[in-house]
Structure formats: structure tokens, C-alpha cells
Amino acid sequence: FIPQLTLRHGDDATSRFSLGAGWREFTFDIGENFLDINGWSFTPKYEYQRELSEQATFYFGSDNRIELDKARVRLNHAFEAGGVFNPFSSGQEVLVDSLDRTYEFGVYSRLDYKLFNDRFTVAPGIRYTYISASKDSFVDPRVGLSYLASETTTLRASGGRYHPSPGGRETNPDAGNINLLTPSAWHAMVAVDQDFRGGKSNGLTGSLSGFYRDFDNLVVSSDAVITDENGNSRPEYFNNDQEGHAVGAELSLNYQAN
């Protein structure tokens, strides 16, 4: 459910408002053990667009995410005293019944500038993000490029730094790790868009893209035992001891029929 509102400010400026809302529910039940998580997600967004000239368009906006999660968990601790891992242990359990409130606040700006008779567009941008789950803030660079190779072919490339928020379950003080770092990733993408309609309003269009992503501080499950600030031993549950990368390609086709 995403209502949207668009306001015009004269001939060269536009404001757009939207609010997304969604409900999710996950249940895992085996015998006496269970994992039941449900909650709401809200995504308010605002964007201001202003035409600075025939070649330049400026964007400024804010997009945010608010998560309200109700978690009920009873699972065995996957460790024994002394730090020996035993996933089948039934000697100790973790029982959690909590309401987690997390949010992600972000503001961004971008300038689209057209060159070479509007055939080439460069779009540098920057984004500030605050993540409540990890209490981290970041300033991330972004850039996009577009080249109109012909009337039917467009080449695109983009790249930048991203910081996805760790989940509320992962940072829960009873069944997670409150000291988790925020994962980070460098993204790079190239694409070609092709219009096969031959000047008609109906017909086939397509896009082929490839991407590379380099990840750092990924959140993964942990069977380690740590000592908390009170000197007590407890499971770590999650940590950031993982790096990785992803390479992929995507092909999309769209047929428009009158």
C-alpha cells in the first residue's frame, strides 16, 4: 500500500511525497521450540526536483524506514559451558518476548547533467544515512552514467557505496548481538537498454545488465561464547566475521500491446 502525492511549484520544480506500509509474519514451530516474528514496516519518502537549466536537474530527498517487530522466541542455546559447541543441547534455553523499534533515516542529493547534445548524462550524488539498530551513520558517494548510443539503444553504468541495516532480531539484546557493525558494500552495474518497437507505441523493449558487489562486515550466525559487560558468559549469536562478493546478470523483456 503506497499512497503518493505530487505537487508542482511553478514550471521548473516538483515535490513528491509517498508512504509505503507493509505487514510481515514469520513462524517456525518444532515441538517446544518456536520462532514467531511479525510486524509493520513504514517507508515515508520525500523528493524535491528542480530544473536548473536545460542541461541540469537537481534532486534532494529523504527516504526513511521504520520497523515495528514483535518477536517471541524459544530456542536452545547452541553452546555448552567451556565454549564447546553443541547444536543439540537442551540444557539451556533462550526465551524472548519483545517489541523492537528500529529506524533508518536517510537524506540524499543528486545532480543530473546532460552533455553532447543531451546524449550523455552524468549523475553524481551523495547520501547520508543513520541506522538506529547499530547506532551508525554514513556518508556514501553514488554516481550514474547514461549514453544514448542511438535512437533505440542506451548504455548505462552506476556505482556507489551502500550500508544495509542489520535486522532487529540480529541486534536484539536477549537473542542477538547489540555490538554488531553495519554491513557495507560497493556496488557497480553496467546495462544496455534496447527498444525494438521501431518508432511504434506498441512492441518489445529489453534490458540486459550485469553487476558486481563487494561486501564487508556481513552478519552471520555465530556459535562462539563471549563475556558481556557484567562478566557473564553468553552466546554471541551473530557477528560480522564474513566478507564476500556477488556477480550476476539480469535480462528483462517488456511487450507493450495497445
PDB file of C-alpha atoms in Angstrom:
ATOM      1  CA  PHE A   1       0.000   0.000   0.000  1.00  0.00           C
ATOM      2  CA  ILE A   2       1.819   3.156  -1.235  1.00  0.00           C
ATOM      3  CA  PRO A   3      -0.178   6.409  -1.479  1.00  0.00           C
ATOM      4  CA  GLN A   4       1.613   9.199  -3.405  1.00  0.00           C
ATOM      5  CA  LEU A   5       1.175  12.953  -3.683  1.00  0.00           C
ATOM      6  CA  THR A   6       2.772  15.190  -6.349  1.00  0.00           C
ATOM      7  CA  LEU A   7       2.910  18.988  -6.091  1.00  0.00           C
ATOM      8  CA  ARG A   8       4.051  21.401  -8.809  1.00  0.00           C
ATOM      9  CA  HIS A   9       5.909  24.576  -7.799  1.00  0.00           C
ATOM     10  CA  GLY A  10       5.720  26.661 -10.946  1.00  0.00           C
ATOM     11  CA  ASP A  11       7.154  25.404 -14.222  1.00  0.00           C
ATOM     12  CA  ASP A  12      10.524  24.140 -13.001  1.00  0.00           C
ATOM     13  CA  ALA A  13      10.061  22.449  -9.590  1.00  0.00           C
ATOM     14  CA  THR A  14       8.157  19.415  -8.314  1.00  0.00           C
ATOM     15  CA  SER A  15       7.719  17.785  -4.893  1.00  0.00           C
ATOM     16  CA  ARG A  16       6.730  14.153  -4.436  1.00  0.00           C
ATOM     17  CA  PHE A  17       5.553  12.506  -1.224  1.00  0.00           C
ATOM     18  CA  SER A  18       4.866   8.811  -0.631  1.00  0.00           C
ATOM     19  CA  LEU A  19       4.254   6.493   2.291  1.00  0.00           C
ATOM     20  CA  GLY A  20       4.666   2.750   1.992  1.00  0.00           C
ATOM     21  CA  ALA A  21       3.279   0.362   4.605  1.00  0.00           C
ATOM     22  CA  GLY A  22       3.531  -3.401   4.852  1.00  0.00           C
ATOM     23  CA  TRP A  23       2.921  -6.290   7.240  1.00  0.00           C
ATOM     24  CA  ARG A  24       5.075  -9.387   7.537  1.00  0.00           C
ATOM     25  CA  GLU A  25       4.816 -12.559   9.573  1.00  0.00           C
ATOM     26  CA  PHE A  26       7.192 -15.479  10.044  1.00  0.00           C
ATOM     27  CA  THR A  27       6.515 -18.558  12.186  1.00  0.00           C
ATOM     28  CA  PHE A  28       8.770 -21.550  12.882  1.00  0.00           C
ATOM     29  CA  ASP A  29       7.467 -24.174  15.324  1.00  0.00           C
ATOM     30  CA  ILE A  30       9.080 -27.500  16.243  1.00  0.00           C
ATOM     31  CA  GLY A  31       7.916 -29.115  19.465  1.00  0.00           C
ATOM     32  CA  GLU A  32       8.541 -26.804  22.396  1.00  0.00           C
ATOM     33  CA  ASN A  33      10.833 -24.539  20.374  1.00  0.00           C
ATOM     34  CA  PHE A  34       9.395 -21.712  18.301  1.00  0.00           C
ATOM     35  CA  LEU A  35      10.311 -18.540  16.435  1.00  0.00           C
ATOM     36  CA  ASP A  36       7.429 -16.134  15.810  1.00  0.00           C
ATOM     37  CA  ILE A  37       8.194 -12.706  14.313  1.00  0.00           C
ATOM     38  CA  ASN A  38       5.647 -10.281  12.923  1.00  0.00           C
ATOM     39  CA  GLY A  39       5.472  -6.549  12.486  1.00  0.00           C
ATOM     40  CA  TRP A  40       4.874  -3.444  10.429  1.00  0.00           C
ATOM     41  CA  SER A  41       7.240  -1.627   8.101  1.00  0.00           C
ATOM     42  CA  PHE A  42       6.709   2.034   7.121  1.00  0.00           C
ATOM     43  CA  THR A  43       8.698   3.819   4.390  1.00  0.00           C
ATOM     44  CA  PRO A  44       7.974   7.575   4.170  1.00  0.00           C
ATOM     45  CA  LYS A  45       9.740   9.326   1.272  1.00  0.00           C
ATOM     46  CA  TYR A  46      10.028  12.898   0.010  1.00  0.00           C
ATOM     47  CA  GLU A  47      11.794  14.173  -3.120  1.00  0.00           C
ATOM     48  CA  TYR A  48      12.226  17.698  -4.472  1.00  0.00           C
ATOM     49  CA  GLN A  49      13.158  18.105  -8.145  1.00  0.00           C
ATOM     50  CA  ARG A  50      14.204  21.399  -9.737  1.00  0.00           C
ATOM     51  CA  GLU A  51      15.170  22.151 -13.325  1.00  0.00           C
ATOM     52  CA  LEU A  52      18.231  24.413 -13.060  1.00  0.00           C
ATOM     53  CA  SER A  53      18.696  24.710 -16.815  1.00  0.00           C
ATOM     54  CA  GLU A  54      18.020  22.754 -19.992  1.00  0.00           C
ATOM     55  CA  GLN A  55      21.035  20.587 -19.138  1.00  0.00           C
ATOM     56  CA  ALA A  56      20.891  20.330 -15.331  1.00  0.00           C
ATOM     57  CA  THR A  57      18.305  18.887 -12.934  1.00  0.00           C
ATOM     58  CA  PHE A  58      18.802  18.900  -9.160  1.00  0.00           C
ATOM     59  CA  TYR A  59      17.244  16.384  -6.765  1.00  0.00           C
ATOM     60  CA  PHE A  60      17.058  16.464  -2.967  1.00  0.00           C
ATOM     61  CA  GLY A  61      15.165  13.970  -0.902  1.00  0.00           C
ATOM     62  CA  SER A  62      14.685  11.939   2.220  1.00  0.00           C
ATOM     63  CA  ASP A  63      13.757   8.279   2.406  1.00  0.00           C
ATOM     64  CA  ASN A  64      13.281   6.501   5.712  1.00  0.00           C
ATOM     65  CA  ARG A  65      12.304   3.116   7.093  1.00  0.00           C
ATOM     66  CA  ILE A  66      10.568   2.446  10.413  1.00  0.00           C
ATOM     67  CA  GLU A  67      10.287  -1.146  11.672  1.00  0.00           C
ATOM     68  CA  LEU A  68       7.990  -2.314  14.492  1.00  0.00           C
ATOM     69  CA  ASP A  69       8.651  -6.008  15.173  1.00  0.00           C
ATOM     70  CA  LYS A  70       7.059  -8.275  17.759  1.00  0.00           C
ATOM     71  CA  ALA A  71       9.299 -11.280  18.473  1.00  0.00           C
ATOM     72  CA  ARG A  72       8.575 -14.408  20.508  1.00  0.00           C
ATOM     73  CA  VAL A  73      11.464 -16.847  20.542  1.00  0.00           C
ATOM     74  CA  ARG A  74      12.288 -20.009  22.476  1.00  0.00           C
ATOM     75  CA  LEU A  75      15.285 -21.883  21.178  1.00  0.00           C
ATOM     76  CA  ASN A  76      18.083 -23.942  22.673  1.00  0.00           C
ATOM     77  CA  HIS A  77      21.381 -22.243  23.327  1.00  0.00           C
ATOM     78  CA  ALA A  78      23.805 -23.688  20.774  1.00  0.00           C
ATOM     79  CA  PHE A  79      26.694 -23.899  23.276  1.00  0.00           C
ATOM     80  CA  GLU A  80      27.785 -25.564  26.493  1.00  0.00           C
ATOM     81  CA  ALA A  81      29.860 -24.192  29.365  1.00  0.00           C
ATOM     82  CA  GLY A  82      33.505 -24.078  28.369  1.00  0.00           C
ATOM     83  CA  GLY A  83      32.657 -22.951  24.863  1.00  0.00           C
ATOM     84  CA  VAL A  84      32.157 -26.376  23.263  1.00  0.00           C
ATOM     85  CA  PHE A  85      29.559 -26.041  20.509  1.00  0.00           C
ATOM     86  CA  ASN A  86      26.610 -28.428  20.708  1.00  0.00           C
ATOM     87  CA  PRO A  87      23.629 -27.570  18.484  1.00  0.00           C
ATOM     88  CA  PHE A  88      21.551 -30.348  20.081  1.00  0.00           C
ATOM     89  CA  SER A  89      21.978 -29.139  23.639  1.00  0.00           C
ATOM     90  CA  SER A  90      18.779 -28.961  25.658  1.00  0.00           C
ATOM     91  CA  GLY A  91      20.357 -27.878  28.937  1.00  0.00           C
ATOM     92  CA  GLN A  92      19.782 -24.139  28.455  1.00  0.00           C
ATOM     93  CA  GLU A  93      17.238 -22.148  26.508  1.00  0.00           C
ATOM     94  CA  VAL A  94      16.719 -18.585  25.365  1.00  0.00           C
ATOM     95  CA  LEU A  95      13.208 -17.212  25.806  1.00  0.00           C
ATOM     96  CA  VAL A  96      12.461 -13.803  24.316  1.00  0.00           C
ATOM     97  CA  ASP A  97       9.219 -11.844  24.145  1.00  0.00           C
ATOM     98  CA  SER A  98       9.996  -8.332  22.945  1.00  0.00           C
ATOM     99  CA  LEU A  99       8.874  -5.421  20.819  1.00  0.00           C
ATOM    100  CA  ASP A 100      11.704  -3.946  18.723  1.00  0.00           C
ATOM    101  CA  ARG A 101      11.534  -0.445  17.255  1.00  0.00           C
ATOM    102  CA  THR A 102      14.228   0.394  14.727  1.00  0.00           C
ATOM    103  CA  TYR A 103      14.510   3.042  12.069  1.00  0.00           C
ATOM    104  CA  GLU A 104      16.750   4.126   9.226  1.00  0.00           C
ATOM    105  CA  PHE A 105      16.937   7.806   8.322  1.00  0.00           C
ATOM    106  CA  GLY A 106      18.437   8.957   5.026  1.00  0.00           C
ATOM    107  CA  VAL A 107      18.824  12.156   3.024  1.00  0.00           C
ATOM    108  CA  TYR A 108      20.334  12.401  -0.428  1.00  0.00           C
ATOM    109  CA  SER A 109      21.057  14.782  -3.276  1.00  0.00           C
ATOM    110  CA  ARG A 110      21.854  14.238  -6.945  1.00  0.00           C
ATOM    111  CA  LEU A 111      22.601  16.395  -9.961  1.00  0.00           C
ATOM    112  CA  ASP A 112      21.741  15.115 -13.455  1.00  0.00           C
ATOM    113  CA  TYR A 113      23.777  16.969 -16.061  1.00  0.00           C
ATOM    114  CA  LYS A 114      23.397  16.406 -19.821  1.00  0.00           C
ATOM    115  CA  LEU A 115      26.280  16.808 -22.278  1.00  0.00           C
ATOM    116  CA  PHE A 116      26.976  16.407 -26.002  1.00  0.00           C
ATOM    117  CA  ASN A 117      23.535  17.425 -27.266  1.00  0.00           C
ATOM    118  CA  ASP A 118      21.816  15.562 -24.431  1.00  0.00           C
ATOM    119  CA  ARG A 119      23.251  12.198 -25.495  1.00  0.00           C
ATOM    120  CA  PHE A 120      25.416  11.760 -22.388  1.00  0.00           C
ATOM    121  CA  THR A 121      24.195  12.203 -18.790  1.00  0.00           C
ATOM    122  CA  VAL A 122      26.352  12.178 -15.671  1.00  0.00           C
ATOM    123  CA  ALA A 123      24.617  11.995 -12.273  1.00  0.00           C
ATOM    124  CA  PRO A 124      26.878  12.378  -9.217  1.00  0.00           C
ATOM    125  CA  GLY A 125      25.178  12.030  -5.856  1.00  0.00           C
ATOM    126  CA  ILE A 126      25.711  11.651  -2.134  1.00  0.00           C
ATOM    127  CA  ARG A 127      23.662  10.102   0.688  1.00  0.00           C
ATOM    128  CA  TYR A 128      23.709  10.425   4.471  1.00  0.00           C
ATOM    129  CA  THR A 129      22.253   7.502   6.467  1.00  0.00           C
ATOM    130  CA  TYR A 130      21.674   6.949  10.184  1.00  0.00           C
ATOM    131  CA  ILE A 131      20.859   3.392  11.341  1.00  0.00           C
ATOM    132  CA  SER A 132      19.385   3.045  14.815  1.00  0.00           C
ATOM    133  CA  ALA A 133      19.976  -0.725  15.129  1.00  0.00           C
ATOM    134  CA  SER A 134      23.757  -0.270  15.071  1.00  0.00           C
ATOM    135  CA  LYS A 135      23.846   3.439  16.025  1.00  0.00           C
ATOM    136  CA  ASP A 136      25.992   4.131  12.950  1.00  0.00           C
ATOM    137  CA  SER A 137      25.908   6.978  10.447  1.00  0.00           C
ATOM    138  CA  PHE A 138      27.484   7.104   6.999  1.00  0.00           C
ATOM    139  CA  VAL A 139      28.069   9.428   4.077  1.00  0.00           C
ATOM    140  CA  ASP A 140      28.107   7.387   0.858  1.00  0.00           C
ATOM    141  CA  PRO A 141      29.051   8.519  -2.672  1.00  0.00           C
ATOM    142  CA  ARG A 142      26.997   7.462  -5.699  1.00  0.00           C
ATOM    143  CA  VAL A 143      27.361   8.101  -9.439  1.00  0.00           C
ATOM    144  CA  GLY A 144      25.361   7.203 -12.532  1.00  0.00           C
ATOM    145  CA  LEU A 145      26.196   7.492 -16.240  1.00  0.00           C
ATOM    146  CA  SER A 146      23.962   7.197 -19.295  1.00  0.00           C
ATOM    147  CA  TYR A 147      24.785   7.380 -23.007  1.00  0.00           C
ATOM    148  CA  LEU A 148      22.256   7.461 -25.838  1.00  0.00           C
ATOM    149  CA  ALA A 149      24.182   5.427 -28.416  1.00  0.00           C
ATOM    150  CA  SER A 150      21.341   5.580 -30.965  1.00  0.00           C
ATOM    151  CA  GLU A 151      17.628   6.306 -31.103  1.00  0.00           C
ATOM    152  CA  THR A 152      16.975   2.758 -29.890  1.00  0.00           C
ATOM    153  CA  THR A 153      19.999   1.913 -27.698  1.00  0.00           C
ATOM    154  CA  THR A 154      21.010   3.366 -24.328  1.00  0.00           C
ATOM    155  CA  LEU A 155      24.111   2.384 -22.343  1.00  0.00           C
ATOM    156  CA  ARG A 156      24.086   2.829 -18.548  1.00  0.00           C
ATOM    157  CA  ALA A 157      26.555   2.424 -15.674  1.00  0.00           C
ATOM    158  CA  SER A 158      26.339   3.176 -11.967  1.00  0.00           C
ATOM    159  CA  GLY A 159      28.277   2.598  -8.772  1.00  0.00           C
ATOM    160  CA  GLY A 160      28.463   3.575  -5.152  1.00  0.00           C
ATOM    161  CA  ARG A 161      28.749   2.648  -1.514  1.00  0.00           C
ATOM    162  CA  TYR A 162      25.798   1.168   0.429  1.00  0.00           C
ATOM    163  CA  HIS A 163      25.128   0.297   4.093  1.00  0.00           C
ATOM    164  CA  PRO A 164      22.153  -2.043   4.697  1.00  0.00           C
ATOM    165  CA  SER A 165      20.796  -2.111   8.239  1.00  0.00           C
ATOM    166  CA  PRO A 166      21.228  -5.234  10.396  1.00  0.00           C
ATOM    167  CA  GLY A 167      17.905  -6.787  11.363  1.00  0.00           C
ATOM    168  CA  GLY A 168      16.112  -6.260  14.670  1.00  0.00           C
ATOM    169  CA  ARG A 169      16.444  -9.971  15.517  1.00  0.00           C
ATOM    170  CA  GLU A 170      20.206  -9.782  14.948  1.00  0.00           C
ATOM    171  CA  THR A 171      20.667  -6.834  17.338  1.00  0.00           C
ATOM    172  CA  ASN A 172      18.150  -7.970  19.968  1.00  0.00           C
ATOM    173  CA  PRO A 173      19.816  -7.687  23.422  1.00  0.00           C
ATOM    174  CA  ASP A 174      18.480 -11.088  24.553  1.00  0.00           C
ATOM    175  CA  ALA A 175      18.840 -13.233  21.416  1.00  0.00           C
ATOM    176  CA  GLY A 176      21.259 -11.222  19.277  1.00  0.00           C
ATOM    177  CA  ASN A 177      24.386  -9.088  19.429  1.00  0.00           C
ATOM    178  CA  ILE A 178      23.993  -5.401  20.316  1.00  0.00           C
ATOM    179  CA  ASN A 179      27.600  -4.762  19.244  1.00  0.00           C
ATOM    180  CA  LEU A 180      27.108  -5.678  15.591  1.00  0.00           C
ATOM    181  CA  LEU A 181      28.614  -3.393  12.974  1.00  0.00           C
ATOM    182  CA  THR A 182      26.651  -2.214   9.962  1.00  0.00           C
ATOM    183  CA  PRO A 183      27.411  -4.276   6.826  1.00  0.00           C
ATOM    184  CA  SER A 184      28.797  -2.361   3.853  1.00  0.00           C
ATOM    185  CA  ALA A 185      29.056  -2.955   0.125  1.00  0.00           C
ATOM    186  CA  TRP A 186      30.462  -1.392  -3.027  1.00  0.00           C
ATOM    187  CA  HIS A 187      28.093  -1.802  -5.991  1.00  0.00           C
ATOM    188  CA  ALA A 188      28.916  -1.498  -9.700  1.00  0.00           C
ATOM    189  CA  MET A 189      26.484  -2.050 -12.585  1.00  0.00           C
ATOM    190  CA  VAL A 190      26.518  -1.786 -16.380  1.00  0.00           C
ATOM    191  CA  ALA A 191      23.490  -2.167 -18.636  1.00  0.00           C
ATOM    192  CA  VAL A 192      22.218  -1.802 -22.173  1.00  0.00           C
ATOM    193  CA  ASP A 193      18.593  -0.875 -22.929  1.00  0.00           C
ATOM    194  CA  GLN A 194      17.179  -1.685 -26.357  1.00  0.00           C
ATOM    195  CA  ASP A 195      13.945  -0.505 -27.975  1.00  0.00           C
ATOM    196  CA  PHE A 196      12.685  -2.898 -30.682  1.00  0.00           C
ATOM    197  CA  ARG A 197       9.434  -1.037 -31.412  1.00  0.00           C
ATOM    198  CA  GLY A 198      10.701   0.784 -34.496  1.00  0.00           C
ATOM    199  CA  GLY A 199       9.033   4.077 -33.608  1.00  0.00           C
ATOM    200  CA  LYS A 200       5.686   2.487 -32.730  1.00  0.00           C
ATOM    201  CA  SER A 201       3.897   2.813 -29.400  1.00  0.00           C
ATOM    202  CA  ASN A 202       3.493  -0.950 -29.040  1.00  0.00           C
ATOM    203  CA  GLY A 203       6.125  -3.653 -29.258  1.00  0.00           C
ATOM    204  CA  LEU A 204       9.118  -5.084 -27.424  1.00  0.00           C
ATOM    205  CA  THR A 205      11.726  -3.363 -25.239  1.00  0.00           C
ATOM    206  CA  GLY A 206      14.511  -5.065 -23.303  1.00  0.00           C
ATOM    207  CA  SER A 207      17.347  -4.512 -20.866  1.00  0.00           C
ATOM    208  CA  LEU A 208      20.480  -6.570 -20.156  1.00  0.00           C
ATOM    209  CA  SER A 209      22.557  -5.705 -17.095  1.00  0.00           C
ATOM    210  CA  GLY A 210      25.486  -7.092 -15.145  1.00  0.00           C
ATOM    211  CA  PHE A 211      26.579  -6.246 -11.614  1.00  0.00           C
ATOM    212  CA  TYR A 212      29.402  -6.752  -9.132  1.00  0.00           C
ATOM    213  CA  ARG A 213      29.063  -6.257  -5.360  1.00  0.00           C
ATOM    214  CA  ASP A 214      31.832  -6.405  -2.777  1.00  0.00           C
ATOM    215  CA  PHE A 215      30.619  -6.974   0.802  1.00  0.00           C
ATOM    216  CA  ASP A 216      32.294  -6.298   4.147  1.00  0.00           C
ATOM    217  CA  ASN A 217      31.159  -6.886   7.773  1.00  0.00           C
ATOM    218  CA  LEU A 218      28.394  -9.261   6.726  1.00  0.00           C
ATOM    219  CA  VAL A 219      26.193 -10.509   9.584  1.00  0.00           C
ATOM    220  CA  VAL A 220      26.419 -14.288  10.080  1.00  0.00           C
ATOM    221  CA  SER A 221      25.338 -16.738  12.776  1.00  0.00           C
ATOM    222  CA  SER A 222      27.904 -17.488  15.474  1.00  0.00           C
ATOM    223  CA  ASP A 223      28.347 -20.386  17.918  1.00  0.00           C
ATOM    224  CA  ALA A 224      31.005 -18.530  19.926  1.00  0.00           C
ATOM    225  CA  VAL A 225      30.730 -17.741  23.627  1.00  0.00           C
ATOM    226  CA  ILE A 226      31.546 -14.177  24.722  1.00  0.00           C
ATOM    227  CA  THR A 227      31.783 -12.336  28.041  1.00  0.00           C
ATOM    228  CA  ASP A 228      29.321  -9.473  28.445  1.00  0.00           C
ATOM    229  CA  GLU A 229      29.886  -6.173  30.256  1.00  0.00           C
ATOM    230  CA  ASN A 230      28.859  -7.809  33.558  1.00  0.00           C
ATOM    231  CA  GLY A 231      31.439 -10.582  33.243  1.00  0.00           C
ATOM    232  CA  ASN A 232      28.888 -13.273  32.393  1.00  0.00           C
ATOM    233  CA  SER A 233      29.299 -15.820  29.594  1.00  0.00           C
ATOM    234  CA  ARG A 234      26.626 -15.775  26.917  1.00  0.00           C
ATOM    235  CA  PRO A 235      26.217 -16.865  23.286  1.00  0.00           C
ATOM    236  CA  GLU A 236      27.359 -14.369  20.682  1.00  0.00           C
ATOM    237  CA  TYR A 237      24.553 -15.424  18.298  1.00  0.00           C
ATOM    238  CA  PHE A 238      25.755 -13.170  15.449  1.00  0.00           C
ATOM    239  CA  ASN A 239      28.946 -11.405  14.400  1.00  0.00           C
ATOM    240  CA  ASN A 240      30.455  -9.575  11.408  1.00  0.00           C
ATOM    241  CA  ASP A 241      33.158 -12.127  10.596  1.00  0.00           C
ATOM    242  CA  GLN A 242      32.274 -12.515   6.933  1.00  0.00           C
ATOM    243  CA  GLU A 243      33.273 -10.873   3.673  1.00  0.00           C
ATOM    244  CA  GLY A 244      32.200 -11.762   0.166  1.00  0.00           C
ATOM    245  CA  HIS A 245      31.219 -10.675  -3.292  1.00  0.00           C
ATOM    246  CA  ALA A 246      28.435 -11.289  -5.761  1.00  0.00           C
ATOM    247  CA  VAL A 247      28.471 -11.277  -9.555  1.00  0.00           C
ATOM    248  CA  GLY A 248      25.362 -11.574 -11.654  1.00  0.00           C
ATOM    249  CA  ALA A 249      23.384 -10.639 -14.735  1.00  0.00           C
ATOM    250  CA  GLU A 250      19.750  -9.827 -15.402  1.00  0.00           C
ATOM    251  CA  LEU A 251      17.685  -9.846 -18.583  1.00  0.00           C
ATOM    252  CA  SER A 252      14.255  -8.218 -18.701  1.00  0.00           C
ATOM    253  CA  LEU A 253      11.833  -8.010 -21.625  1.00  0.00           C
ATOM    254  CA  ASN A 254       8.669  -5.955 -21.815  1.00  0.00           C
ATOM    255  CA  TYR A 255       5.993  -6.136 -24.500  1.00  0.00           C
ATOM    256  CA  GLN A 256       3.545  -3.243 -24.770  1.00  0.00           C
ATOM    257  CA  ALA A 257       0.280  -4.031 -26.541  1.00  0.00           C
ATOM    258  CA  ASN A 258      -2.384  -1.472 -27.455  1.00  0.00           C
TER     259      ASN A 258
END
